[in-house]
PDB file of C-alpha atoms in Angstrom:
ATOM      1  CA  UNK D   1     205.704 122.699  32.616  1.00  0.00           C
ATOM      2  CA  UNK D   2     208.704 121.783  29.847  1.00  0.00           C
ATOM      3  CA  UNK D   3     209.610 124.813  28.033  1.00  0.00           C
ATOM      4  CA  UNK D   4     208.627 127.679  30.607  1.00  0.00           C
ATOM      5  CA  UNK D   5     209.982 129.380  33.843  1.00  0.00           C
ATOM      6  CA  UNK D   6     208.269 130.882  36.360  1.00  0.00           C
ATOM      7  CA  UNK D   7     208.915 133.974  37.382  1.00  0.00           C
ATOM      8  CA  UNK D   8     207.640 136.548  39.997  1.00  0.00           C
ATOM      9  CA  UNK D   9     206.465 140.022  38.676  1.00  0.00           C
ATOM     10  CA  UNK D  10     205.227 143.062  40.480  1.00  0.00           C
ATOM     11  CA  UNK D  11     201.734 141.934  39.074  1.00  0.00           C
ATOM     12  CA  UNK D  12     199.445 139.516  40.901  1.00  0.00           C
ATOM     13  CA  UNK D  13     200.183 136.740  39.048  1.00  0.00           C
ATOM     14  CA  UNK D  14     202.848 134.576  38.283  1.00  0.00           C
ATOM     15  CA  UNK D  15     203.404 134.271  34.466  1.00  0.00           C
ATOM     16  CA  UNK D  16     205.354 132.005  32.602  1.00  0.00           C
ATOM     17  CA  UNK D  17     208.711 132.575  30.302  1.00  0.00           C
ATOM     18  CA  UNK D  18     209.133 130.486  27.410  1.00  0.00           C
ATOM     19  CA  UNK D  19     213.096 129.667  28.368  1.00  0.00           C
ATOM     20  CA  UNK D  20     213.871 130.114  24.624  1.00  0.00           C
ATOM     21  CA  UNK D  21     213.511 133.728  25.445  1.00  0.00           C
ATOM     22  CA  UNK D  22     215.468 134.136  28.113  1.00  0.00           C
ATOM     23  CA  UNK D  23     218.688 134.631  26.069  1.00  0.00           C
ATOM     24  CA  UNK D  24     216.850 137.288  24.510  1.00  0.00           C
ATOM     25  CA  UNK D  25     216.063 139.021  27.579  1.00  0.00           C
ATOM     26  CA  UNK D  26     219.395 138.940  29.743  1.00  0.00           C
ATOM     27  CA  UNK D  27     220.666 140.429  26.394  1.00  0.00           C
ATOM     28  CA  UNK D  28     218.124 143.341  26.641  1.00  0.00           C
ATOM     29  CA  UNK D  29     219.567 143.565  30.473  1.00  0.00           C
ATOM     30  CA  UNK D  30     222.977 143.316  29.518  1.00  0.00           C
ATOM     31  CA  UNK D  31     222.274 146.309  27.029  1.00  0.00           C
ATOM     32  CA  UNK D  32     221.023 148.361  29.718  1.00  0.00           C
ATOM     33  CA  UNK D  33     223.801 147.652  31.876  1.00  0.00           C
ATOM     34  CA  UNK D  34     226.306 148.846  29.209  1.00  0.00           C
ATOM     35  CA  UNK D  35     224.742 151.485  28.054  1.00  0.00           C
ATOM     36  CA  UNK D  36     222.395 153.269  30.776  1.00  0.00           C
ATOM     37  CA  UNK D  37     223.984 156.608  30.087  1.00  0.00           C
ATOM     38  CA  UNK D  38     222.460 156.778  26.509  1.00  0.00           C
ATOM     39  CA  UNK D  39     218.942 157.396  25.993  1.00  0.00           C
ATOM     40  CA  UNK D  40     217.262 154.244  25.637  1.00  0.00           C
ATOM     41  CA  UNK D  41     213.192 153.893  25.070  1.00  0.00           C
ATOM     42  CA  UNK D  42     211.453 150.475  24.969  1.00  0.00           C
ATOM     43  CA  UNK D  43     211.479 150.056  21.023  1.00  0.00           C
ATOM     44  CA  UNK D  44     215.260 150.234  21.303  1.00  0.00           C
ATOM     45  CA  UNK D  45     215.398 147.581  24.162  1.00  0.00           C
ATOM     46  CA  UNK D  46     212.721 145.425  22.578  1.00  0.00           C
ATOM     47  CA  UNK D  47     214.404 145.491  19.141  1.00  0.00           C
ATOM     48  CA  UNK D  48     218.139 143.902  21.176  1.00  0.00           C
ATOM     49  CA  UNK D  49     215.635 141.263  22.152  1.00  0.00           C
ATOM     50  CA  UNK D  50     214.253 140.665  19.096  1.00  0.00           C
ATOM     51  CA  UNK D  51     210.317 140.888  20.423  1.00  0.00           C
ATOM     52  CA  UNK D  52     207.635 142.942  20.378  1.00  0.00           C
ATOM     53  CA  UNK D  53     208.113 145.948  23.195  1.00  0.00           C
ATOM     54  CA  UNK D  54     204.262 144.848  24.764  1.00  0.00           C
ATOM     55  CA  UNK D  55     205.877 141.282  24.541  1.00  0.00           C
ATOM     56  CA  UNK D  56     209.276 142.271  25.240  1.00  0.00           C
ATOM     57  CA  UNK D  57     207.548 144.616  28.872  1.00  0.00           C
ATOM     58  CA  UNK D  58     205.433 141.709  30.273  1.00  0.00           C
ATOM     59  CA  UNK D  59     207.906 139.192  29.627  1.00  0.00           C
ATOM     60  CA  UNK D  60     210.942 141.536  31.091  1.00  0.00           C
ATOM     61  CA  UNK D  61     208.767 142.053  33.995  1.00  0.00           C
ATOM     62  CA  UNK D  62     207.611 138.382  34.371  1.00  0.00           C
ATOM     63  CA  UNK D  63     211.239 137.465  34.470  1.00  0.00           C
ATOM     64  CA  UNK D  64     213.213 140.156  36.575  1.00  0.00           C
ATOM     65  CA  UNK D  65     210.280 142.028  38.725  1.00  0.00           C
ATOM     66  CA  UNK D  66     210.622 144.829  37.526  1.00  0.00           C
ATOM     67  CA  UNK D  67     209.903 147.216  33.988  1.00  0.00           C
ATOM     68  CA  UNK D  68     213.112 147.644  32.122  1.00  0.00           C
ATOM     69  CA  UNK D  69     212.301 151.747  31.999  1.00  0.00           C
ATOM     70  CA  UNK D  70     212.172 150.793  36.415  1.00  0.00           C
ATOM     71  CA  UNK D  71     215.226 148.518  35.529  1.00  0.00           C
ATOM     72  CA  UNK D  72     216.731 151.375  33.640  1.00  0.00           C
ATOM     73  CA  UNK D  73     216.560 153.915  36.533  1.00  0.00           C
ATOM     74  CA  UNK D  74     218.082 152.168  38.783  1.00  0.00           C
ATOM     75  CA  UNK D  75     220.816 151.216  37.583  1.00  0.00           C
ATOM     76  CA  UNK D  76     221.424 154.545  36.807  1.00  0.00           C
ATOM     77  CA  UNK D  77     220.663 155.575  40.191  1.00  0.00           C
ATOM     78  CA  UNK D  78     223.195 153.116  41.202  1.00  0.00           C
ATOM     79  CA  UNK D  79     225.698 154.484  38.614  1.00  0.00           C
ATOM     80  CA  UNK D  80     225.030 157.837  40.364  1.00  0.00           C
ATOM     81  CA  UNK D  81     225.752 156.421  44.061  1.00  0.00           C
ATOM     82  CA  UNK D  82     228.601 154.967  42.872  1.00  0.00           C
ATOM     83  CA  UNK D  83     229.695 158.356  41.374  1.00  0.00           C
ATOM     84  CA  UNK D  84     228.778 161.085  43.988  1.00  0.00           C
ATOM     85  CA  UNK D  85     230.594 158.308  47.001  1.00  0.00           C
ATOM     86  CA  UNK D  86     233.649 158.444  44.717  1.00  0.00           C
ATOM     87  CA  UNK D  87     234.363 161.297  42.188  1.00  0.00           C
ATOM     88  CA  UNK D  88     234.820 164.973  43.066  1.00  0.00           C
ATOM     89  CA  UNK D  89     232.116 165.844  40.802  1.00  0.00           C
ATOM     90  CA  UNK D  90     228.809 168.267  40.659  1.00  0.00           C
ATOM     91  CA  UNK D  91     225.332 166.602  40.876  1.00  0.00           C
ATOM     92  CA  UNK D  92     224.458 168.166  37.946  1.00  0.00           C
ATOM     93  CA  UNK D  93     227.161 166.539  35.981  1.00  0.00           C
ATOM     94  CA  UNK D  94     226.514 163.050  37.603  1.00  0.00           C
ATOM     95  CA  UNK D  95     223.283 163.563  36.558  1.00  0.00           C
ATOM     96  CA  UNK D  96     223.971 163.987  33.034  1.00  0.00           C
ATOM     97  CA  UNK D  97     226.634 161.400  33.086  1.00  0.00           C
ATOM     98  CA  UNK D  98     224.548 158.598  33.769  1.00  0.00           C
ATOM     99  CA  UNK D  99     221.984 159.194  31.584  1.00  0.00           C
ATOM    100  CA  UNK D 100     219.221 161.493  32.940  1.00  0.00           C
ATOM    101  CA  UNK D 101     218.569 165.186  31.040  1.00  0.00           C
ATOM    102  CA  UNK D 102     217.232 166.584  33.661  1.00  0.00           C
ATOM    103  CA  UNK D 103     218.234 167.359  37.160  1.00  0.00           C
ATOM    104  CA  UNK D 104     214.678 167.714  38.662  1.00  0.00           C
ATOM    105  CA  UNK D 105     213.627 163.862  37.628  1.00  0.00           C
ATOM    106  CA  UNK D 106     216.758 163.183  38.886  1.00  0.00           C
ATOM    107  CA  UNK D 107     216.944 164.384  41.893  1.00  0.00           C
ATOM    108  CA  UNK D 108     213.078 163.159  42.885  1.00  0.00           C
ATOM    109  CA  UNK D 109     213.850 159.727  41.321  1.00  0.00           C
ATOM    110  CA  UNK D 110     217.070 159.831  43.322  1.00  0.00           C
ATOM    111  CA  UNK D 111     215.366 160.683  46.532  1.00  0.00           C
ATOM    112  CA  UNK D 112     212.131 158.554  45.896  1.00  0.00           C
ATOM    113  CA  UNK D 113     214.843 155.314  45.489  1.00  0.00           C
ATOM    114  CA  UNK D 114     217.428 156.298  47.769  1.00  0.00           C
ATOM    115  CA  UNK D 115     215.539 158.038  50.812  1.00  0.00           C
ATOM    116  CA  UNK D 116     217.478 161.249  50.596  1.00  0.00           C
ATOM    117  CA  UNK D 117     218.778 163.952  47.851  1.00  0.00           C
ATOM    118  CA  UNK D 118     221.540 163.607  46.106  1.00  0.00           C
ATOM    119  CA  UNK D 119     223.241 166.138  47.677  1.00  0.00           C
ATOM    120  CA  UNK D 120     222.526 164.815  50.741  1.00  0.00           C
ATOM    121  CA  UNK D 121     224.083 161.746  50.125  1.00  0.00           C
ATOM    122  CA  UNK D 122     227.360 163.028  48.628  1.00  0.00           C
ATOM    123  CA  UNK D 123     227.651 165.426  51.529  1.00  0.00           C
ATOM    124  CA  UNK D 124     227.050 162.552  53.601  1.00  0.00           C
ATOM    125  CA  UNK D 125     229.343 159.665  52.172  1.00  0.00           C
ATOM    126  CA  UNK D 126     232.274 163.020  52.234  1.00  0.00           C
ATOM    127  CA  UNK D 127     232.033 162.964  55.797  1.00  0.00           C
ATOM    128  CA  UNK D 128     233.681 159.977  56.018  1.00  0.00           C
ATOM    129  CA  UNK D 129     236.663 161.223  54.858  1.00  0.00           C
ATOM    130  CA  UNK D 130     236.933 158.536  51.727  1.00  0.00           C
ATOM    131  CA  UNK D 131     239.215 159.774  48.862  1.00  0.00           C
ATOM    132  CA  UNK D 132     237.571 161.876  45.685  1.00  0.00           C
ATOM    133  CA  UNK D 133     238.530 160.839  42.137  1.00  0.00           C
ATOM    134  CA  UNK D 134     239.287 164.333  40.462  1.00  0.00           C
ATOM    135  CA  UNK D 135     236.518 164.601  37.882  1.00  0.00           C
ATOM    136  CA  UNK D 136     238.994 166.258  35.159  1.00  0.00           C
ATOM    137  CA  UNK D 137     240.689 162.940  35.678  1.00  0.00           C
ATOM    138  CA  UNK D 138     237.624 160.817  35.219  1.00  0.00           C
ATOM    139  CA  UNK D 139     236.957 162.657  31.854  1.00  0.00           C
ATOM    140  CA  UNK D 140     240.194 162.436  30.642  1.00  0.00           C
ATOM    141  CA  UNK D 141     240.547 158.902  31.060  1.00  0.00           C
ATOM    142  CA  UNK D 142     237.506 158.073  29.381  1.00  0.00           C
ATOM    143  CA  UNK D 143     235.783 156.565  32.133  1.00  0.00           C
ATOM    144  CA  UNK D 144     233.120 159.178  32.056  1.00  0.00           C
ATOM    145  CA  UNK D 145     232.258 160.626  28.502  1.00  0.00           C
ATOM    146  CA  UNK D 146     228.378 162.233  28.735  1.00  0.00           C
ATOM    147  CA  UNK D 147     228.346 162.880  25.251  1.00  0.00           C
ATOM    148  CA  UNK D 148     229.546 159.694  24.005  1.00  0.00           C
ATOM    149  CA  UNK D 149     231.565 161.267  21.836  1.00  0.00           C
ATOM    150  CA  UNK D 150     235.202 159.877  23.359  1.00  0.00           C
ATOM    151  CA  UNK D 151     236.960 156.956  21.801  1.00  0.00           C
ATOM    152  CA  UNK D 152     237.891 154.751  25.017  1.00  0.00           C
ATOM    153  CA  UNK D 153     241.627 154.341  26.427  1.00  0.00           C
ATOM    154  CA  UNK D 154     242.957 151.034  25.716  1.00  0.00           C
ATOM    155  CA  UNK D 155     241.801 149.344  28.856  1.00  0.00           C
ATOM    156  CA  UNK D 156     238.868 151.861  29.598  1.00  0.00           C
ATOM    157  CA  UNK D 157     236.006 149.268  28.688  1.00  0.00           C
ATOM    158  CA  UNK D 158     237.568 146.536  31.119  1.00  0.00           C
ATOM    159  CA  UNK D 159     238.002 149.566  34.080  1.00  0.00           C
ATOM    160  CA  UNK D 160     235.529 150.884  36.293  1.00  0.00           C
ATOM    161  CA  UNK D 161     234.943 153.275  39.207  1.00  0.00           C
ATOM    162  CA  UNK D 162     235.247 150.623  41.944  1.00  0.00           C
ATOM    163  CA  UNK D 163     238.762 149.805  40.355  1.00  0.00           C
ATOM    164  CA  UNK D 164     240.247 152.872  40.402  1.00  0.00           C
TER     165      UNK D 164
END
């Protein structure tokens, strides 16, 4: 089987990936992972791969397990664990931050992939004790910019929650 890689979906069968297209779709994933906090459909995602989005869905599946709209979510679910662990900031605004426009999906997605509410968690991971970025801060450095409007401190793109 020269040419092809099999991968495991969340269909019954196993298809097979042309590797030439592989490239292609870790630079789909890649885009995600950059830019989850923008609105991103399938034609977008399919277009960074340079494939059909039908194409560009079984073949994204085929390869990583999972839809890239599922793909999408979570990482922005994981973007939002990340955030309500670490920054001092409202649910509503780490909701909006990473990507979602509305609380309600949030908040069920959240608590469908998580096991528990947002709020929940925060409250949760505060008990602890752990330190709390000030989310003035956050904004002001550019690490968090919901509109996308914010022209990134030298250093910004390279910096990330975790680090700071």
């Amino acid at each position: 089987m020269t040419g092809t890689a099999p991968r495991g979906g969340t269909g019954t069968a196993i298809r097979a990936v042309a590797l030439p297209l592989l490239p292609h779709l870790r630079r789909a994933r890649d885009h995600i992972d950059r830019h989850y906090q923008r609105p991103l459909d399938l034609d977008q995602l399919a277009a960074v791969a340079g494939v059909s989005k039908y194409h560009f869905a079984r073949c994204f599946e085929a390869t990583y397990g999972e839809t890239p709209i599922r793909y999408l979510t979570r990482r922005r679910i994981e973007r939002a664990q990340d955030l309500l662990r670490a920054a001092n900031l409202t649910v509503t605004e780490i909701c909006m931050v990473v990507g979602f426009s509305s609380l309600g999906s949030f908040s069920s997605r959240f608590a469908q992939l998580v096991g528990e509410s947002p709020t929940v968690y925060r409250d949760r991971w505060a008990a602890r004790g752990g330190p709390h970025i000030p989310g003035c801060y956050l904004f002001m450095r550019g690490v968090l910019d919901p509109g996308g409007t914010a022209e990134p401190c030298p250093g910004a793109a390279s910096r990330n929650l975790g680090e700071a």
